[in-house]
Each structure stands twice: as C-alpha cells, then as structure tokens.
C-alpha cells in the first residue's frame, strides 16, 4: 500500500530557512500536500502541488517535487516563531475526492 | 474563510458506551471524510462519504463505526460500543464544491478518551 515518510524533528534558528522533507512510495500519487498542525488545533492546508509540476512558490513557502525519486520538500524562508508546528506531508491519487495518506509529521522547533 | 467545525472538542466516555462525534462541513462541499490520529501515530483515513453513501472505508472502519448525514448540514461519526483503543483525535474534513474539485479542509478535531 501507499507509504509516506518524514523525519520526526527539525530545529531551525529564527530567520533561517527551514526545509522539511518527505518521501512517498505510490507512483500514482497525483496531488501532494503540506498541512500544518499547531498545538491543540486541526490540520491547516498550507499548499499543494500537482505531480506534473516541479516547483510551486507561495510567499515564504516553496514546494519542490522530484517525481523520479518520489521526494517532496517544503522550504519556509525567514522562519519565524509562529512557524513552530507539526508539518504533515500527504498524498492522494485524485484531487481532493479520495483519501489522503499522511506522513508521520515533522515537528519544527524554532530556536530564538 | 469558511471552516469545518467539530463538536465536542473533547469527549470522555466509558468503555462499551456509544459515542457520536459531530461535524459541520463547509456548506457547498460535497465530499466528507473522517480521519483519526492515535497519540504519537500517523493521521489515518477512516471513511469517505458522497451523495449520501460511503464511497470508501479503511480496515479500521468496522461494524462498530457508522456515518450519517442526518440533515443538510451535519455529518456524524458513531462508534457503537467503544473500546480503549478507540481513544484518539478524530478529524472531520470536507472537499469539493459545485463544478470543481478542491483540497480537503479539516476541522480542529474531537479528542475522544475512553476510560
């Protein structure tokens, strides 16, 4: 079945860039997503990318997709304390209407 | 911005009791989902619902679970006879407006604690 993997922890100094990585196994993945979960809150959709794209930029967020290696990354420029959260990578074979398969989540800690 | 809302935020129930978790999806969405996250584990898909019927369910979603859309706004998850291992955070999500597909938007979750 599908599997999505992420490293569990990342610590970054305030003002630096954060890069959160994700690998997936399902070659039929069509859409890949990044969700953010702050303490006690739900899953907030940050951004998503279609599998025929290599890169997507949205303000401080840059998503890179290497479809050959099945590797997805999320870069957060100028990381702020408000970026502290758990970041989940997720994939689906169909845009929005089929189940999401989530990674383990990466806990991002900002060092002042 | 429209939101998915879930109630209650925390539910404590005795083992063996029935529990109903409630969700109000985004109003023009057509597809509805439940996921759960056991503490320290991945977010897992339970069930998807479209056009008043289940479109897909996981192995977790056994006969103890059921979903319902009792009216035009609510979407509920019922666990008939709760077990200790049902303790988890349960997330509702919705997607898909008229004439277009959209990513899934999640509520803040209901923390279910089984004693």
Short mmCIF file of C-alpha atoms in Angstrom, two decimals:
data_model
loop_
_atom_site.label_atom_id
_atom_site.label_comp_id
_atom_site.label_asym_id
_atom_site.label_seq_id
_atom_site.Cartn_x
_atom_site.Cartn_y
_atom_site.Cartn_z
CA UNK A 1 0.00 0.00 0.00
CA UNK A 2 0.93 3.66 -0.03
CA UNK A 3 3.51 4.89 2.45
CA UNK A 4 4.66 8.42 3.23
CA UNK A 5 7.74 9.04 5.38
CA UNK A 6 9.13 12.13 7.08
CA UNK A 7 11.80 12.80 9.65
CA UNK A 8 10.30 13.44 13.06
CA UNK A 9 12.11 16.56 14.24
CA UNK A 10 13.74 19.68 12.81
CA UNK A 11 15.25 22.62 14.70
CA UNK A 12 16.00 25.89 12.92
CA UNK A 13 17.23 29.30 14.05
CA UNK A 14 14.79 32.18 13.71
CA UNK A 15 15.37 33.96 10.41
CA UNK A 16 16.97 30.94 8.71
CA UNK A 17 15.24 28.76 6.11
CA UNK A 18 13.57 25.50 7.14
CA UNK A 19 13.49 22.54 4.77
CA UNK A 20 11.12 19.70 5.61
CA UNK A 21 11.46 16.54 3.54
CA UNK A 22 9.04 13.79 2.62
CA UNK A 23 9.27 10.60 0.57
CA UNK A 24 6.36 8.60 -0.77
CA UNK A 25 6.00 5.23 -2.45
CA UNK A 26 2.81 5.46 -4.52
CA UNK A 27 3.76 6.18 -8.13
CA UNK A 28 0.12 7.00 -8.91
CA UNK A 29 0.17 9.94 -6.49
CA UNK A 30 -1.39 12.84 -8.31
CA UNK A 31 -1.52 15.57 -5.69
CA UNK A 32 0.85 16.13 -2.79
CA UNK A 33 0.00 18.39 0.12
CA UNK A 34 1.53 20.09 3.10
CA UNK A 35 -0.61 20.56 6.20
CA UNK A 36 0.36 22.43 9.38
CA UNK A 37 -0.84 21.46 12.85
CA UNK A 38 -0.34 23.91 15.70
CA UNK A 39 -0.74 22.69 19.31
CA UNK A 40 -4.37 21.84 20.06
CA UNK A 41 -5.51 22.79 16.58
CA UNK A 42 -6.61 20.95 13.46
CA UNK A 43 -4.83 20.39 10.16
CA UNK A 44 -4.41 23.62 8.22
CA UNK A 45 -3.82 23.26 4.48
CA UNK A 46 -0.66 25.18 3.58
CA UNK A 47 -0.08 24.34 -0.05
CA UNK A 48 -0.27 21.54 -2.59
CA UNK A 49 1.37 20.56 -5.85
CA UNK A 50 0.21 18.57 -8.84
CA UNK A 51 2.51 15.74 -9.87
CA UNK A 52 3.30 17.27 -13.28
CA UNK A 53 4.92 20.28 -11.58
CA UNK A 54 8.47 20.51 -10.24
CA UNK A 55 8.09 23.56 -8.07
CA UNK A 56 5.47 25.82 -6.58
CA UNK A 57 6.10 29.04 -4.69
CA UNK A 58 3.62 30.81 -2.43
CA UNK A 59 5.05 33.76 -0.49
CA UNK A 60 7.54 32.28 2.04
CA UNK A 61 6.74 28.71 1.05
CA UNK A 62 8.44 26.79 -1.76
CA UNK A 63 7.48 23.23 -2.63
CA UNK A 64 9.87 21.09 -4.65
CA UNK A 65 8.83 17.78 -6.19
CA UNK A 66 11.23 15.19 -7.58
CA UNK A 67 8.84 12.69 -9.09
CA UNK A 68 11.60 10.31 -10.19
CA UNK A 69 12.86 9.94 -6.61
CA UNK A 70 9.35 10.35 -5.12
CA UNK A 71 10.68 13.14 -2.92
CA UNK A 72 8.80 16.24 -1.81
CA UNK A 73 10.16 19.14 0.21
CA UNK A 74 8.75 22.25 1.84
CA UNK A 75 11.03 25.23 2.28
CA UNK A 76 9.98 28.00 4.64
CA UNK A 77 12.00 31.17 4.12
CA UNK A 78 12.80 33.53 7.02
CA UNK A 79 11.42 31.13 9.63
CA UNK A 80 9.52 32.82 12.45
CA UNK A 81 8.43 31.64 15.91
CA UNK A 82 4.87 31.37 14.57
CA UNK A 83 6.07 28.66 12.22
CA UNK A 84 6.58 26.28 15.17
CA UNK A 85 4.20 23.38 14.48
CA UNK A 86 4.00 19.85 13.14
CA UNK A 87 4.10 19.70 9.35
CA UNK A 88 2.42 16.79 7.57
CA UNK A 89 3.07 15.67 4.04
CA UNK A 90 0.10 13.89 2.41
CA UNK A 91 -0.69 12.41 -0.96
CA UNK A 92 -3.74 11.35 -2.93
CA UNK A 93 -4.33 9.84 -6.33
CA UNK A 94 -7.19 12.21 -7.05
CA UNK A 95 -7.58 15.87 -6.32
CA UNK A 96 -9.49 16.25 -3.10
CA UNK A 97 -12.01 13.49 -3.51
CA UNK A 98 -10.10 10.42 -2.40
CA UNK A 99 -8.46 9.50 0.87
CA UNK A 100 -5.31 11.26 1.94
CA UNK A 101 -2.33 9.20 3.06
CA UNK A 102 -0.32 11.14 5.63
CA UNK A 103 3.29 11.06 6.72
CA UNK A 104 4.32 10.86 10.37
CA UNK A 105 4.67 14.65 10.63
CA UNK A 106 7.80 16.71 11.29
CA UNK A 107 7.89 18.79 14.45
CA UNK A 108 9.56 22.11 13.59
CA UNK A 109 11.14 23.93 16.54
CA UNK A 110 12.40 27.50 16.16
CA UNK A 111 15.49 28.46 18.14
CA UNK A 112 15.49 32.18 19.09
CA UNK B 1 -12.99 31.97 5.27
CA UNK B 2 -15.46 29.06 5.63
CA UNK B 3 -14.46 26.44 8.20
CA UNK B 4 -15.20 22.87 9.14
CA UNK B 5 -16.46 22.81 12.74
CA UNK B 6 -16.43 19.82 15.08
CA UNK B 7 -18.15 19.24 18.41
CA UNK B 8 -17.37 18.46 21.12
CA UNK B 9 -13.70 19.37 21.31
CA UNK B 10 -13.19 16.70 23.97
CA UNK B 11 -15.37 13.67 24.74
CA UNK B 12 -14.79 11.31 27.66
CA UNK B 13 -16.75 8.05 27.54
CA UNK B 14 -16.84 4.77 29.44
CA UNK B 15 -15.73 1.70 27.51
CA UNK B 16 -18.68 -0.05 25.90
CA UNK B 17 -20.73 3.11 25.56
CA UNK B 18 -21.87 4.61 22.27
CA UNK B 19 -20.44 7.93 21.18
CA UNK B 20 -21.42 10.34 18.39
CA UNK B 21 -18.95 12.85 17.05
CA UNK B 22 -20.39 15.75 15.12
CA UNK B 23 -19.13 17.82 12.24
CA UNK B 24 -20.47 20.70 10.18
CA UNK B 25 -18.62 20.64 6.83
CA UNK B 26 -18.12 23.70 4.64
CA UNK B 27 -21.54 24.49 3.22
CA UNK B 28 -21.06 23.98 -0.52
CA UNK B 29 -18.82 20.92 -0.17
CA UNK B 30 -20.00 17.55 -1.43
CA UNK B 31 -17.39 15.12 -0.11
CA UNK B 32 -16.96 14.33 3.57
CA UNK B 33 -14.34 12.36 5.48
CA UNK B 34 -13.34 11.12 8.90
CA UNK B 35 -9.74 10.53 9.93
CA UNK B 36 -8.24 9.65 13.27
CA UNK B 37 -4.87 10.17 14.93
CA UNK B 38 -3.88 7.96 17.83
CA UNK B 39 -1.43 9.79 20.09
CA UNK B 40 2.06 9.67 18.59
CA UNK B 41 0.92 7.96 15.38
CA UNK B 42 0.02 8.97 11.84
CA UNK B 43 -3.26 10.52 10.77
CA UNK B 44 -5.26 7.57 9.38
CA UNK B 45 -8.15 7.58 6.94
CA UNK B 46 -11.40 6.06 8.23
CA UNK B 47 -14.16 6.74 5.70
CA UNK B 48 -15.28 8.98 2.86
CA UNK B 49 -18.89 9.88 2.07
CA UNK B 50 -20.51 11.29 -1.06
CA UNK B 51 -24.05 11.51 -2.33
CA UNK B 52 -25.43 10.06 0.89
CA UNK B 53 -23.37 6.92 0.83
CA UNK B 54 -19.94 5.64 1.84
CA UNK B 55 -17.55 5.86 -1.11
CA UNK B 56 -14.53 4.29 0.57
CA UNK B 57 -13.65 2.92 4.01
CA UNK B 58 -10.50 1.60 5.62
CA UNK B 59 -9.94 -1.63 7.55
CA UNK B 60 -10.28 0.36 10.76
CA UNK B 61 -13.88 1.28 9.89
CA UNK B 62 -15.50 -1.96 11.04
CA UNK B 63 -19.10 -2.72 12.04
CA UNK B 64 -18.72 -0.66 15.22
CA UNK B 65 -18.47 2.50 13.15
CA UNK B 66 -21.15 4.26 11.13
CA UNK B 67 -21.56 7.65 9.48
CA UNK B 68 -24.62 9.67 8.73
CA UNK B 69 -25.64 12.95 7.20
CA UNK B 70 -28.92 13.42 9.08
CA UNK B 71 -29.73 16.82 7.58
CA UNK B 72 -28.25 19.30 5.10
CA UNK B 73 -25.50 20.50 7.39
CA UNK B 74 -24.29 17.85 9.86
CA UNK B 75 -22.05 14.84 9.29
CA UNK B 76 -21.69 12.41 12.19
CA UNK B 77 -19.44 9.52 13.16
CA UNK B 78 -20.94 6.97 15.56
CA UNK B 79 -18.95 4.37 17.45
CA UNK B 80 -21.42 1.80 18.74
CA UNK B 81 -19.52 0.14 21.60
CA UNK B 82 -16.30 1.97 22.34
CA UNK B 83 -13.03 0.21 23.14
CA UNK B 84 -9.94 1.55 24.88
CA UNK B 85 -8.09 1.55 21.55
CA UNK B 86 -10.66 3.97 20.09
CA UNK B 87 -9.04 6.73 22.15
CA UNK B 88 -7.70 9.17 19.57
CA UNK B 89 -8.17 12.56 17.96
CA UNK B 90 -10.88 12.34 15.30
CA UNK B 91 -10.79 14.79 12.41
CA UNK B 92 -13.60 15.61 10.02
CA UNK B 93 -12.79 17.01 6.58
CA UNK B 94 -14.72 18.15 3.54
CA UNK B 95 -13.91 18.95 -0.07
CA UNK B 96 -15.41 19.56 -3.49
CA UNK B 97 -17.65 22.44 -4.36
CA UNK B 98 -20.12 22.51 -7.22
CA UNK B 99 -18.43 22.14 -10.60
CA UNK B 100 -14.91 21.94 -9.22
CA UNK B 101 -12.74 19.72 -7.08
CA UNK B 102 -10.89 21.18 -4.13
CA UNK B 103 -8.41 20.01 -1.49
CA UNK B 104 -9.67 18.66 1.81
CA UNK B 105 -10.20 21.12 4.63
CA UNK B 106 -10.09 19.87 8.20
CA UNK B 107 -11.80 20.75 11.45
CA UNK B 108 -9.95 21.19 14.74
CA UNK B 109 -10.78 17.64 15.81
CA UNK B 110 -12.53 15.91 18.70
CA UNK B 111 -10.31 14.29 21.30
CA UNK B 112 -12.01 11.04 22.33
CA UNK B 113 -10.88 9.50 25.62
CA UNK B 114 -12.20 6.04 26.51
CA UNK B 115 -11.99 5.07 30.19
#
